[in-house]
Coordinates of C-alpha atoms and ligand atoms in Angstrom, one line a residue:
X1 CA -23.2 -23.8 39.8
X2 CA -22.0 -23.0 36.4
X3 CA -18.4 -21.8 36.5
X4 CA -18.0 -18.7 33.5
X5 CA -14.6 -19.3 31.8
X6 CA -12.4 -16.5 32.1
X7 CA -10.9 -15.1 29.1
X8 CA -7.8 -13.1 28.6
X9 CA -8.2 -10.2 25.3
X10 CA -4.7 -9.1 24.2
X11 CA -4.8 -6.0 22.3
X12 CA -1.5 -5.9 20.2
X13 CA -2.7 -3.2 17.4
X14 CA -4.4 -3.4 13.9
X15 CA -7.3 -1.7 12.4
X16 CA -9.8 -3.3 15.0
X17 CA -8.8 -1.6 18.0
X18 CA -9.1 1.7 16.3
X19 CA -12.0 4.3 16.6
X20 CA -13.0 6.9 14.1
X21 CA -13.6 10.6 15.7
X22 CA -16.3 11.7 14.0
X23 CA -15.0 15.7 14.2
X24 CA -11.6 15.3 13.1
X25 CA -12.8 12.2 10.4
X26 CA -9.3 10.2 11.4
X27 CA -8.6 6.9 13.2
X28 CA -7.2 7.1 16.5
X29 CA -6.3 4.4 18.6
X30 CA -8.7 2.7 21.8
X31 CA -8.6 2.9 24.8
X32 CA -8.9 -0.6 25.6
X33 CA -9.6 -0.6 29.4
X34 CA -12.8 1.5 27.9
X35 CA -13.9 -2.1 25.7
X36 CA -16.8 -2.9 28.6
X37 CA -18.6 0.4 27.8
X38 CA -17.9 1.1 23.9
X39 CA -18.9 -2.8 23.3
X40 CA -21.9 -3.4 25.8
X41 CA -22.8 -6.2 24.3
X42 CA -19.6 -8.5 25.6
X43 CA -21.4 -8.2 28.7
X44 CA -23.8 -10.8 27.8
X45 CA -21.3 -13.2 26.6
X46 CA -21.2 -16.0 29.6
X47 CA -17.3 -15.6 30.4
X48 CA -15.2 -13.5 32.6
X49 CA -13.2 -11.0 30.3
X50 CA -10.2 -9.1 31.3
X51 CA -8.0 -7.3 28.9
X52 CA -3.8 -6.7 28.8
X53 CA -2.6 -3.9 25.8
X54 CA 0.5 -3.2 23.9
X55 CA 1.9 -0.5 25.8
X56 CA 2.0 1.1 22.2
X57 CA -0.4 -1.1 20.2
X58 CA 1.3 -1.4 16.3
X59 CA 0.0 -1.9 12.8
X60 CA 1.0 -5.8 12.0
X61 CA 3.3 -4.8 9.4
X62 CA 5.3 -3.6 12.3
X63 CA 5.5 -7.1 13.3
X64 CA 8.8 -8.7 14.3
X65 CA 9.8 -12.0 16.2
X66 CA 10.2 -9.9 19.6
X67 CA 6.5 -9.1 19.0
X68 CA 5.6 -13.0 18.8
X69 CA 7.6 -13.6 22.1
X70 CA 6.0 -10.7 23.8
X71 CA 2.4 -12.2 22.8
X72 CA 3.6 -15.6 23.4
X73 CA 5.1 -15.1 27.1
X74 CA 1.8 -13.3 27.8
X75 CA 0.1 -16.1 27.0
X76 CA 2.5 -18.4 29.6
X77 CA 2.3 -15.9 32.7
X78 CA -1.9 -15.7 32.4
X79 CA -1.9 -19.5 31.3
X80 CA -3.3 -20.9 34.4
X81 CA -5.2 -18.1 35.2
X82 CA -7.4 -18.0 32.0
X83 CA -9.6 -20.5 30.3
X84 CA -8.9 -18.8 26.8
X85 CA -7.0 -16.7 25.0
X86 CA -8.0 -14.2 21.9
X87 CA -5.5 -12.4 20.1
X88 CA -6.5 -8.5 18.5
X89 CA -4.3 -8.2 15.7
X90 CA -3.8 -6.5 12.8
X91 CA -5.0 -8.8 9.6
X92 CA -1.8 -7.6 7.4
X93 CA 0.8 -10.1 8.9
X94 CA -1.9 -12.0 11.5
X95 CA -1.5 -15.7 9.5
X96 CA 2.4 -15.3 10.1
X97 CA 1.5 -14.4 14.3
X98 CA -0.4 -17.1 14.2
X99 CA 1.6 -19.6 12.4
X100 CA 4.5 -18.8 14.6
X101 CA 2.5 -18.5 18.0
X102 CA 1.2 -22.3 16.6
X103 CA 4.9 -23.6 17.0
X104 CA 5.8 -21.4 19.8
X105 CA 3.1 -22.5 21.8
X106 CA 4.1 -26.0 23.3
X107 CA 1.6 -28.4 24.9
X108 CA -1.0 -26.0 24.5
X109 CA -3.9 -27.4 25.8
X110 CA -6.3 -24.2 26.0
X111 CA -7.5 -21.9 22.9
X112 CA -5.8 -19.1 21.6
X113 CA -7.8 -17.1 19.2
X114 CA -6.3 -14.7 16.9
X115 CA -8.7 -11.9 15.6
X116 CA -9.1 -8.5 13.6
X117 CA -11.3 -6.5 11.7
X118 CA -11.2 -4.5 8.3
X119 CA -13.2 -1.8 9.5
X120 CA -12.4 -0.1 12.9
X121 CA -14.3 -1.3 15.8
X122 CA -15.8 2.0 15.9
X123 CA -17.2 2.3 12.6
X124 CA -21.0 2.2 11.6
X125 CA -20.1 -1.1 9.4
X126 CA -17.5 -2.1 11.5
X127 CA -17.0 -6.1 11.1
X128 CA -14.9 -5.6 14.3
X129 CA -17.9 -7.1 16.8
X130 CA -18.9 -9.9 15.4
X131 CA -15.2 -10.8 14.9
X132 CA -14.2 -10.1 18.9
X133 CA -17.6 -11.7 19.9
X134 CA -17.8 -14.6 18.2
X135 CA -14.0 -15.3 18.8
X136 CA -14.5 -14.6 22.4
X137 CA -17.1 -17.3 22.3
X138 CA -15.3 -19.9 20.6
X139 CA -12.3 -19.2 23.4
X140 CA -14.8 -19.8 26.0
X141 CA -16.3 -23.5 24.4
X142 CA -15.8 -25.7 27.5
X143 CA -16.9 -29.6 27.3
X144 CA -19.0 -30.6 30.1
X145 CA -16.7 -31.6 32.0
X146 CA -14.8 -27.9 31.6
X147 CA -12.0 -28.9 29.4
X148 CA -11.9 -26.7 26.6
X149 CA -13.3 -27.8 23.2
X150 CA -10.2 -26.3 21.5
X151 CA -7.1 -26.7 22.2
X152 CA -4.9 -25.3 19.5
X153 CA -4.0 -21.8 17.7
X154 CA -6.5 -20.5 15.4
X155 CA -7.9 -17.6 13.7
X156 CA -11.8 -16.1 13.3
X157 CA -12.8 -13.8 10.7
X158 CA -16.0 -13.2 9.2
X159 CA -18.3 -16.4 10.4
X160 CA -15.4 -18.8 10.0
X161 CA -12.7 -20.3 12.6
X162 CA -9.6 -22.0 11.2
X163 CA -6.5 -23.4 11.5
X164 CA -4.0 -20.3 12.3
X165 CA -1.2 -22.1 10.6
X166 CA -3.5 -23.0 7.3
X167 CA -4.3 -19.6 6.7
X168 CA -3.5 -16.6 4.3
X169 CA -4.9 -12.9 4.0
X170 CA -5.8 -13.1 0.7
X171 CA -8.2 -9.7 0.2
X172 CA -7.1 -6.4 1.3
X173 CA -11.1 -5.0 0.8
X174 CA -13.8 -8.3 1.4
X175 CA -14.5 -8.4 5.2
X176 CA -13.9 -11.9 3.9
X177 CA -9.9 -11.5 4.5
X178 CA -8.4 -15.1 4.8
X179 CA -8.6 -18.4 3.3
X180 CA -7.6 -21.8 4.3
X181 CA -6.8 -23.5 0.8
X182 CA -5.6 -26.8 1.9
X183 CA -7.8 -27.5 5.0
X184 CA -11.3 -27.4 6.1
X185 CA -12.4 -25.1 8.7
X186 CA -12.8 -25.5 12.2
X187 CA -15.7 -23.9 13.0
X188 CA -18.2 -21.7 11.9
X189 CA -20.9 -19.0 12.7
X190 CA -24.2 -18.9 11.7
X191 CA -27.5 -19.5 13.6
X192 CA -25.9 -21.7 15.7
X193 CA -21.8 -21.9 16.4
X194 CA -20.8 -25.3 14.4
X195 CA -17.5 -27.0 15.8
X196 CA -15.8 -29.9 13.1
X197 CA -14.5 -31.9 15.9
X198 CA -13.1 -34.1 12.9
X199 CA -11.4 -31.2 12.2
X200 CA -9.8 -30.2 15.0
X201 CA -6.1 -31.1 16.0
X202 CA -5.6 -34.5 17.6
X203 CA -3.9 -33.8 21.1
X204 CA 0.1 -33.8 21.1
X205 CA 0.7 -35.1 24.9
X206 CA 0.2 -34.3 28.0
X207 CA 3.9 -32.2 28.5
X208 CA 3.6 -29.5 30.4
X209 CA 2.7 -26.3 28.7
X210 CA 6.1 -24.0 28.1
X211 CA 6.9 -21.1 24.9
X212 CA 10.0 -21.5 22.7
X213 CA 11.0 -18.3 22.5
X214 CA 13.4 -18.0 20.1
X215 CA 13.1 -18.2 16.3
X216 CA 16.2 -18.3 13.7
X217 CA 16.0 -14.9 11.9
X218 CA 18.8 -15.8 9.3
X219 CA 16.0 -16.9 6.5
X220 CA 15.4 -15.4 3.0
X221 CA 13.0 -16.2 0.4
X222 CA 13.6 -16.9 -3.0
X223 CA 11.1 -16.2 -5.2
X224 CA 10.9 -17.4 -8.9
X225 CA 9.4 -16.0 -11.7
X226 CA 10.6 -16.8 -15.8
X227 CA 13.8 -14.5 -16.6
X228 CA 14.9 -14.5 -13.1
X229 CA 18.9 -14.0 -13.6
X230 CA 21.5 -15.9 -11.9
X231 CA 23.1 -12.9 -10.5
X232 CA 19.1 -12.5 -8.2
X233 CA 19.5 -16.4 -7.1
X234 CA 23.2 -16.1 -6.1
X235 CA 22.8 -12.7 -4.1
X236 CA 20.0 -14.8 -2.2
X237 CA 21.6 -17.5 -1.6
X238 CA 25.1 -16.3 -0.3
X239 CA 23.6 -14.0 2.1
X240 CA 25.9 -13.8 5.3
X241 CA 25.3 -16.2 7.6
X242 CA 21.7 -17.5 5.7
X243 CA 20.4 -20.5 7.3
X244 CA 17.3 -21.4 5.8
X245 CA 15.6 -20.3 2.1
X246 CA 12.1 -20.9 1.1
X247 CA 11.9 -21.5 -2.9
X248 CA 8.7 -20.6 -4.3
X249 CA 8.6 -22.9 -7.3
X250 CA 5.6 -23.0 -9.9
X251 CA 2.6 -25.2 -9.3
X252 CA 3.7 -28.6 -7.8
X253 CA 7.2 -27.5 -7.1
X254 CA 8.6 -27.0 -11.0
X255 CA 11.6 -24.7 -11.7
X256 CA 13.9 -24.5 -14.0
X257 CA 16.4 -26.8 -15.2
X258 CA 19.4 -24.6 -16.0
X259 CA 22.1 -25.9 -14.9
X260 CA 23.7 -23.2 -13.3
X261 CA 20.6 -22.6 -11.0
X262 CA 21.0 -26.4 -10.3
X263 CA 24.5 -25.8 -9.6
X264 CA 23.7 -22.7 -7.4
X265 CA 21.3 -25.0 -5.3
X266 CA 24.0 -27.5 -4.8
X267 CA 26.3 -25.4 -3.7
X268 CA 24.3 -24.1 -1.2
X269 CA 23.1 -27.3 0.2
X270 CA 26.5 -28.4 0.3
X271 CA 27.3 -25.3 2.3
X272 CA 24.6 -26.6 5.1
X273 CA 21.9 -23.7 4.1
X274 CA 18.0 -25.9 4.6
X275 CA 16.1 -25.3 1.3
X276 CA 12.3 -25.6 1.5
X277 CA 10.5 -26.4 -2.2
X278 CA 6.7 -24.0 -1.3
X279 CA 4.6 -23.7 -4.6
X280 CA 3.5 -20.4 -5.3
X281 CA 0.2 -21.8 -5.8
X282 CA -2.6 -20.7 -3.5
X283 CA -3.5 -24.2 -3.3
X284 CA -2.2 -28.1 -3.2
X285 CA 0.9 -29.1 -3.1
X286 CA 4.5 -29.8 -3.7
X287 CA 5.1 -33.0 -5.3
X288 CA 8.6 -33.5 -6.7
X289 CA 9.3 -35.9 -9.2
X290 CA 6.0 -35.3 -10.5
X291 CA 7.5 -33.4 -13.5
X292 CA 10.9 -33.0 -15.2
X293 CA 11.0 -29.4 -13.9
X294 CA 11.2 -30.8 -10.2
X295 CA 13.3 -34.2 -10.7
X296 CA 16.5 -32.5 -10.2
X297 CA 15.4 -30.7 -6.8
X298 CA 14.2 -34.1 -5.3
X299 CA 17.5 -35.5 -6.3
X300 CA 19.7 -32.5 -5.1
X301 CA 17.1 -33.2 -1.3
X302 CA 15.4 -30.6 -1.3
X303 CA 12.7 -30.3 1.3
X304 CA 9.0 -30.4 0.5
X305 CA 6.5 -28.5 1.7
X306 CA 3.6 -30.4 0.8
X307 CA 0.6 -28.4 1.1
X308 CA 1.8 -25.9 3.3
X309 CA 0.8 -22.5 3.1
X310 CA 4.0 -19.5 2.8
X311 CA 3.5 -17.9 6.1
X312 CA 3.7 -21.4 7.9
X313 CA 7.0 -22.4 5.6
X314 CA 8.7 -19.4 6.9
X315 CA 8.0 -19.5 10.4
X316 CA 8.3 -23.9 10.3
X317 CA 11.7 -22.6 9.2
X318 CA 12.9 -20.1 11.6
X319 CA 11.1 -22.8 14.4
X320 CA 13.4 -25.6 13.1
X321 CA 16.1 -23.8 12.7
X322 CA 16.3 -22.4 15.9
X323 CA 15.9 -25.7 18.1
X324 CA 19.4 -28.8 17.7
X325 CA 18.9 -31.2 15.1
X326 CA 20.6 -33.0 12.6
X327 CA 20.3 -31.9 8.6
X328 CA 18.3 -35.3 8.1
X329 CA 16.3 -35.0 11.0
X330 CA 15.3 -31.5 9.9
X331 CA 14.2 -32.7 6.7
X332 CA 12.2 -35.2 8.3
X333 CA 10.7 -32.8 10.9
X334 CA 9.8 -30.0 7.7
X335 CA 7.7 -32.7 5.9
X336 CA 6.1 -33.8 8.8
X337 CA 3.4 -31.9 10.7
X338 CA 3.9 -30.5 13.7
X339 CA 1.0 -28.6 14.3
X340 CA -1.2 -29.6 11.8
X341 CA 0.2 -27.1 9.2
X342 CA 0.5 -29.6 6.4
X343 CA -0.5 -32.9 5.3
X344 CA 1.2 -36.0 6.1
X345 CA 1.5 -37.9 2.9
X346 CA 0.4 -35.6 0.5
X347 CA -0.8 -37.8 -2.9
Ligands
LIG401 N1 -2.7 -2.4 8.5 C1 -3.5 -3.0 9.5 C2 -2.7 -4.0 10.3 O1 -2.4 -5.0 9.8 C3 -4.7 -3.7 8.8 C4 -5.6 -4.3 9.7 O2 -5.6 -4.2 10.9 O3 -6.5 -5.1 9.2 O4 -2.3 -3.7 11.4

Protein backbone atom coordinates (compact mmCIF):
# COMPACT_ATOMS: atom_id res chain seq x y z
CA UNK A 1 0.00 0.00 0.00
CA UNK A 2 1.24 3.36 -0.92
CA UNK A 3 2.16 5.36 2.20
CA UNK A 4 1.02 9.50 1.47
CA UNK A 5 3.92 11.59 2.90
CA UNK A 6 2.85 13.89 5.44
CA UNK A 7 3.53 17.48 5.11
CA UNK A 8 3.78 20.10 7.65
CA UNK A 9 2.55 24.02 6.11
CA UNK A 10 3.92 26.83 8.41
CA UNK A 11 2.15 29.93 7.94
CA UNK A 12 4.45 32.73 9.25
CA UNK A 13 2.74 35.89 7.36
CA UNK A 14 3.26 37.62 3.86
CA UNK A 15 0.94 38.56 1.22
CA UNK A 16 -0.07 34.91 0.43
CA UNK A 17 -1.91 34.11 3.39
CA UNK A 18 -4.00 37.05 2.99
CA UNK A 19 -7.63 37.31 1.63
CA UNK A 20 -9.32 40.26 0.04
CA UNK A 21 -13.05 40.96 1.42
CA UNK A 22 -14.74 41.83 -1.43
CA UNK A 23 -17.23 44.59 0.73
CA UNK A 24 -14.70 46.36 2.59
CA UNK A 25 -11.98 46.07 -0.77
CA UNK A 26 -8.96 45.52 1.98
CA UNK A 27 -6.70 42.60 2.81
CA UNK A 28 -7.22 40.82 5.86
CA UNK A 29 -5.43 38.06 7.23
CA UNK A 30 -6.51 33.82 6.80
CA UNK A 31 -7.69 31.86 8.83
CA UNK A 32 -5.38 29.14 8.17
CA UNK A 33 -7.12 26.15 9.88
CA UNK A 34 -9.86 27.20 7.07
CA UNK A 35 -6.86 26.27 4.03
CA UNK A 36 -8.83 22.73 3.34
CA UNK A 37 -12.07 24.49 2.37
CA UNK A 38 -10.88 27.95 0.69
CA UNK A 39 -8.10 25.77 -1.38
CA UNK A 40 -10.07 22.51 -2.35
CA UNK A 41 -7.90 21.61 -4.63
CA UNK A 42 -4.93 20.55 -1.97
CA UNK A 43 -7.15 17.79 -1.45
CA UNK A 44 -6.13 15.98 -4.47
CA UNK A 45 -2.51 16.36 -3.86
CA UNK A 46 -1.30 12.66 -2.64
CA UNK A 47 0.12 13.78 0.95
CA UNK A 48 -1.17 14.22 4.33
CA UNK A 49 -1.28 18.11 5.13
CA UNK A 50 -1.52 19.59 8.48
CA UNK A 51 -0.87 23.23 9.17
CA UNK A 52 0.89 25.19 12.37
CA UNK A 53 0.35 29.43 12.24
CA UNK A 54 2.22 32.37 13.67
CA UNK A 55 0.09 33.10 16.51
CA UNK A 56 0.19 36.64 14.84
CA UNK A 57 1.34 35.90 11.29
CA UNK A 58 3.80 39.20 10.14
CA UNK A 59 4.76 40.94 6.99
CA UNK A 60 8.63 39.66 6.24
CA UNK A 61 9.90 42.94 6.73
CA UNK A 62 9.11 42.32 10.30
CA UNK A 63 11.51 39.62 10.13
CA UNK A 64 14.20 39.17 12.93
CA UNK A 65 16.55 36.35 13.96
CA UNK A 66 13.97 35.27 16.83
CA UNK A 67 11.61 34.72 13.84
CA UNK A 68 14.25 32.23 12.10
CA UNK A 69 14.56 30.31 15.44
CA UNK A 70 10.90 30.10 15.90
CA UNK A 71 10.52 28.62 12.23
CA UNK A 72 13.63 26.68 12.67
CA UNK A 73 12.70 24.85 16.08
CA UNK A 74 9.31 24.17 14.41
CA UNK A 75 10.86 22.49 11.96
CA UNK A 76 13.01 20.20 14.84
CA UNK A 77 9.82 19.34 17.15
CA UNK A 78 7.64 18.07 13.78
CA UNK A 79 10.89 16.67 12.26
CA UNK A 80 10.18 13.15 12.66
CA UNK A 81 6.76 13.41 12.36
CA UNK A 82 6.61 14.94 8.79
CA UNK A 83 8.01 13.89 5.54
CA UNK A 84 8.35 17.69 4.36
CA UNK A 85 8.33 20.88 5.27
CA UNK A 86 6.91 24.23 3.23
CA UNK A 87 7.43 27.54 4.54
CA UNK A 88 4.42 30.53 3.77
CA UNK A 89 6.40 33.58 3.88
CA UNK A 90 6.37 36.89 2.92
CA UNK A 91 8.67 37.40 -0.47
CA UNK A 92 10.16 40.79 0.91
CA UNK A 93 12.96 39.25 3.17
CA UNK A 94 12.06 35.26 2.24
CA UNK A 95 15.82 34.73 0.44
CA UNK A 96 17.38 35.97 3.85
CA UNK A 97 14.72 33.17 5.92
CA UNK A 98 15.84 30.99 3.72
CA UNK A 99 19.49 31.58 3.55
CA UNK A 100 19.67 31.49 7.30
CA UNK A 101 17.14 28.50 7.83
CA UNK A 102 19.94 26.79 5.12
CA UNK A 103 22.71 27.11 7.83
CA UNK A 104 20.47 26.70 10.72
CA UNK A 105 19.25 23.63 9.55
CA UNK A 106 21.93 20.88 10.37
CA UNK A 107 21.90 17.42 8.87
CA UNK A 108 18.84 18.09 7.27
CA UNK A 109 17.90 15.29 5.50
CA UNK A 110 14.11 16.08 4.57
CA UNK A 111 12.75 19.21 2.38
CA UNK A 112 11.96 22.47 3.53
CA UNK A 113 10.17 24.59 1.08
CA UNK A 114 9.94 28.15 1.39
CA UNK A 115 6.98 29.85 -0.51
CA UNK A 116 4.81 33.13 -1.13
CA UNK A 117 2.78 34.81 -3.51
CA UNK A 118 2.52 38.51 -4.89
CA UNK A 119 -1.08 38.41 -5.04
CA UNK A 120 -3.14 37.32 -1.99
CA UNK A 121 -4.26 33.78 -1.99
CA UNK A 122 -7.63 35.01 -2.27
CA UNK A 123 -7.39 37.07 -5.26
CA UNK A 124 -8.97 36.31 -8.75
CA UNK A 125 -5.24 36.36 -10.23
CA UNK A 126 -3.83 35.18 -7.22
CA UNK A 127 -0.29 33.35 -8.11
CA UNK A 128 -0.70 32.08 -4.45
CA UNK A 129 -2.00 28.32 -5.60
CA UNK A 130 0.13 27.27 -7.90
CA UNK A 131 3.00 28.55 -5.58
CA UNK A 132 1.53 26.43 -2.21
CA UNK A 133 0.58 23.48 -4.64
CA UNK A 134 3.33 22.94 -6.53
CA UNK A 135 5.68 23.61 -3.44
CA UNK A 136 3.60 21.13 -1.51
CA UNK A 137 4.36 18.67 -4.21
CA UNK A 138 7.95 19.09 -4.46
CA UNK A 139 8.01 18.58 -0.35
CA UNK A 140 6.24 15.48 -0.84
CA UNK A 141 8.83 13.89 -3.82
CA UNK A 142 9.76 10.55 -2.25
CA UNK A 143 12.30 8.01 -4.14
CA UNK A 144 10.90 4.59 -4.28
CA UNK A 145 12.23 3.54 -1.63
CA UNK A 146 10.51 6.67 0.45
CA UNK A 147 13.61 8.74 1.06
CA UNK A 148 12.95 12.09 -0.02
CA UNK A 149 14.16 13.41 -3.40
CA UNK A 150 15.24 16.65 -1.68
CA UNK A 151 16.97 17.07 1.05
CA UNK A 152 18.00 20.63 1.45
CA UNK A 153 16.34 24.29 1.91
CA UNK A 154 14.89 25.80 -1.04
CA UNK A 155 12.43 28.17 -2.40
CA UNK A 156 9.41 27.90 -5.26
CA UNK A 157 8.05 30.70 -6.96
CA UNK A 158 6.35 30.94 -10.21
CA UNK A 159 7.26 27.32 -12.05
CA UNK A 160 10.71 27.35 -10.67
CA UNK A 161 12.44 25.61 -7.42
CA UNK A 162 15.85 26.78 -6.30
CA UNK A 163 18.46 26.85 -4.10
CA UNK A 164 17.09 29.05 -0.95
CA UNK A 165 20.64 30.32 -0.26
CA UNK A 166 21.25 31.29 -4.20
CA UNK A 167 18.33 33.42 -4.32
CA UNK A 168 17.33 37.17 -4.48
CA UNK A 169 13.82 39.07 -4.81
CA UNK A 170 14.61 40.95 -7.49
CA UNK A 171 11.00 42.41 -8.80
CA UNK A 172 8.52 43.92 -6.44
CA UNK A 173 5.57 43.64 -9.49
CA UNK A 174 6.47 40.27 -11.99
CA UNK A 175 4.81 37.17 -10.26
CA UNK A 176 8.34 36.27 -11.48
CA UNK A 177 9.91 37.57 -7.95
CA UNK A 178 13.41 35.84 -7.50
CA UNK A 179 16.37 34.92 -9.38
CA UNK A 180 19.17 32.69 -8.83
CA UNK A 181 22.10 34.48 -10.77
CA UNK A 182 25.01 32.17 -9.95
CA UNK A 183 23.26 28.69 -9.97
CA UNK A 184 20.93 26.66 -12.00
CA UNK A 185 17.66 25.79 -10.69
CA UNK A 186 16.56 22.80 -8.94
CA UNK A 187 13.47 22.11 -10.30
CA UNK A 188 10.87 23.22 -12.35
CA UNK A 189 7.01 23.20 -13.25
CA UNK A 190 5.64 22.75 -16.38
CA UNK A 191 3.65 19.81 -17.95
CA UNK A 192 5.48 17.64 -15.93
CA UNK A 193 7.50 18.51 -12.43
CA UNK A 194 11.40 18.32 -13.69
CA UNK A 195 14.00 17.59 -10.79
CA UNK A 196 18.03 18.48 -11.83
CA UNK A 197 19.31 15.77 -9.70
CA UNK A 198 22.81 17.19 -10.90
CA UNK A 199 21.74 20.04 -9.31
CA UNK A 200 20.84 19.23 -6.21
CA UNK A 201 23.09 19.31 -3.03
CA UNK A 202 25.41 16.35 -2.49
CA UNK A 203 24.52 14.96 1.09
CA UNK A 204 26.61 16.43 4.06
CA UNK A 205 26.69 13.18 6.50
CA UNK A 206 24.64 11.15 8.17
CA UNK A 207 24.81 13.45 11.78
CA UNK A 208 21.87 13.55 13.36
CA UNK A 209 19.52 16.32 12.53
CA UNK A 210 19.74 19.38 15.27
CA UNK A 211 19.02 23.66 14.78
CA UNK A 212 21.75 26.14 15.71
CA UNK A 213 19.86 28.56 17.14
CA UNK A 214 21.80 31.33 17.56
CA UNK A 215 23.10 33.84 14.95
CA UNK A 216 25.72 36.81 15.81
CA UNK A 217 23.56 40.09 15.39
CA UNK A 218 26.65 42.42 15.81
CA UNK A 219 27.06 42.74 11.73
CA UNK A 220 26.78 45.96 9.57
CA UNK A 221 27.07 46.43 5.93
CA UNK A 222 29.10 48.72 4.13
CA UNK A 223 28.02 49.72 1.13
CA UNK A 224 30.09 51.65 -1.52
CA UNK A 225 29.29 53.91 -4.00
CA UNK A 226 31.97 56.84 -5.71
CA UNK A 227 32.13 60.00 -3.16
CA UNK A 228 31.48 57.91 -0.28
CA UNK A 229 33.32 60.00 2.61
CA UNK A 230 35.69 58.69 5.12
CA UNK A 231 33.64 60.03 7.97
CA UNK A 232 30.41 57.06 6.38
CA UNK A 233 33.24 54.18 6.42
CA UNK A 234 34.60 55.05 9.84
CA UNK A 235 31.01 55.39 11.58
CA UNK A 236 30.58 51.78 10.11
CA UNK A 237 33.33 50.34 10.94
CA UNK A 238 33.77 51.41 14.70
CA UNK A 239 30.34 50.43 15.57
CA UNK A 240 30.27 49.16 19.34
CA UNK A 241 31.04 45.91 19.60
CA UNK A 242 30.80 45.12 15.47
CA UNK A 243 31.89 41.72 14.64
CA UNK A 244 31.52 41.15 11.16
CA UNK A 245 30.97 43.79 7.92
CA UNK A 246 29.99 42.91 4.50
CA UNK A 247 31.78 45.35 1.77
CA UNK A 248 29.91 45.62 -1.20
CA UNK A 249 32.61 46.40 -3.69
CA UNK A 250 32.07 47.14 -7.55
CA UNK A 251 31.96 44.23 -10.04
CA UNK A 252 34.69 41.69 -9.12
CA UNK A 253 35.39 43.12 -5.75
CA UNK A 254 37.17 46.74 -6.89
CA UNK A 255 37.14 49.68 -4.49
CA UNK A 256 38.97 52.31 -4.05
CA UNK A 257 42.54 52.86 -3.43
CA UNK A 258 42.74 55.79 -1.11
CA UNK A 259 44.75 55.23 1.38
CA UNK A 260 42.91 56.23 4.14
CA UNK A 261 40.04 53.79 3.26
CA UNK A 262 42.87 51.21 3.10
CA UNK A 263 44.05 52.42 6.36
CA UNK A 264 40.45 52.30 7.87
CA UNK A 265 40.26 48.55 6.61
CA UNK A 266 43.43 47.73 8.37
CA UNK A 267 42.63 49.08 11.33
CA UNK A 268 39.71 47.24 11.58
CA UNK A 269 41.01 43.96 10.74
CA UNK A 270 43.63 44.50 13.14
CA UNK A 271 40.98 45.20 15.75
CA UNK A 272 39.53 41.37 14.99
CA UNK A 273 36.25 42.71 13.05
CA UNK A 274 35.69 39.67 9.85
CA UNK A 275 35.40 41.71 6.61
CA UNK A 276 33.52 39.89 3.73
CA UNK A 277 34.51 41.41 -0.05
CA UNK A 278 30.43 40.76 -1.85
CA UNK A 279 30.22 42.50 -5.26
CA UNK A 280 27.27 44.51 -5.75
CA UNK A 281 26.82 42.88 -8.90
CA UNK A 282 23.67 40.77 -9.42
CA UNK A 283 25.84 38.26 -10.83
CA UNK A 284 29.57 36.41 -10.80
CA UNK A 285 31.92 36.96 -8.58
CA UNK A 286 34.56 38.27 -6.36
CA UNK A 287 37.94 37.86 -7.65
CA UNK A 288 40.64 39.83 -5.92
CA UNK A 289 43.71 40.51 -7.53
CA UNK A 290 41.95 40.51 -10.65
CA UNK A 291 42.36 44.41 -10.85
CA UNK A 292 44.47 47.10 -9.22
CA UNK A 293 41.29 48.34 -7.40
CA UNK A 294 41.16 44.89 -5.38
CA UNK A 295 45.06 44.12 -4.96
CA UNK A 296 45.26 45.92 -1.73
CA UNK A 297 42.05 44.15 -0.16
CA UNK A 298 43.61 40.58 -0.96
CA UNK A 299 46.74 41.75 0.57
CA UNK A 300 45.12 43.45 3.73
CA UNK A 301 43.01 39.33 3.80
CA UNK A 302 40.09 40.19 3.22
CA UNK A 303 37.52 37.48 2.79
CA UNK A 304 35.94 36.63 -0.57
CA UNK A 305 32.66 35.90 -1.26
CA UNK A 306 32.95 34.30 -4.53
CA UNK A 307 29.74 34.23 -6.11
CA UNK A 308 27.63 34.48 -3.26
CA UNK A 309 24.55 36.27 -3.32
CA UNK A 310 23.98 39.40 -0.33
CA UNK A 311 21.37 37.78 1.73
CA UNK A 312 23.57 34.46 2.03
CA UNK A 313 26.90 36.86 2.89
CA UNK A 314 24.97 38.24 5.74
CA UNK A 315 23.46 35.46 7.22
CA UNK A 316 27.02 33.06 6.36
CA UNK A 317 28.22 35.94 8.60
CA UNK A 318 26.05 36.06 11.62
CA UNK A 319 26.19 31.78 11.21
CA UNK A 320 30.10 32.01 11.52
CA UNK A 321 30.27 34.38 13.77
CA UNK A 322 28.11 32.92 16.20
CA UNK A 323 29.72 29.22 16.32
CA UNK A 324 34.11 29.07 17.99
CA UNK A 325 36.60 29.35 15.48
CA UNK A 326 39.77 30.72 14.82
CA UNK A 327 40.20 34.16 12.55
CA UNK A 328 41.93 31.74 9.81
CA UNK A 329 39.64 29.04 10.13
CA UNK A 330 36.79 31.59 9.58
CA UNK A 331 38.28 32.77 6.50
CA UNK A 332 38.63 29.38 5.33
CA UNK A 333 34.95 28.33 6.35
CA UNK A 334 33.52 31.93 4.38
CA UNK A 335 35.12 30.88 1.06
CA UNK A 336 34.16 27.54 1.34
CA UNK A 337 30.55 26.22 0.85
CA UNK A 338 28.70 25.07 3.45
CA UNK A 339 25.45 24.71 1.98
CA UNK A 340 25.93 25.04 -1.42
CA UNK A 341 25.68 28.94 -1.32
CA UNK A 342 28.77 29.68 -3.32
CA UNK A 343 31.12 28.12 -5.59
CA UNK A 344 34.17 26.39 -4.61
CA UNK A 345 36.92 27.70 -6.72
CA UNK A 346 35.41 30.33 -8.43
CA UNK A 347 37.69 31.04 -11.87
N1 LIG B 1 5.28 42.78 2.24
C1 LIG B 1 4.97 41.39 2.00
C2 LIG B 1 5.87 40.55 2.87
O1 LIG B 1 7.00 40.35 2.54
C3 LIG B 1 5.11 41.07 0.55
C4 LIG B 1 4.81 39.64 0.20
O2 LIG B 1 4.30 38.87 0.97
O3 LIG B 1 5.09 39.26 -0.93
O4 LIG B 1 5.44 40.09 3.89
Amino acid sequence: MLIKPNILLIYTGGTIGMVKDFKTKTLRAFNFDNLLIKIPEIKQLECNISTLSFDEPIDSSNMDVSHWVKIAKIIEDNYTTFDGFVVLHGSDTMSYTASALSFMLQNLQKPVVCTGSQLPIGDLRTDAKENLITAIQVASLQKKNGDPKIKEVCLYFEYKLYRANRTTKINAEHFEAFSSPNYPELAESGVHLKVFKRNLLKQEGSGKFHVHDKMCTNVAVLKLFPGITENVVKAVLNIPNIKGVILETYGAGNAPTLPWFTKRLGKALKEGVQIVNVTQCVGGSVLMGRYETSTHLQQLGLISGGDITFEAAITKLMYLLSINTTAQNFKLMFEKSIKGELTDNFQ
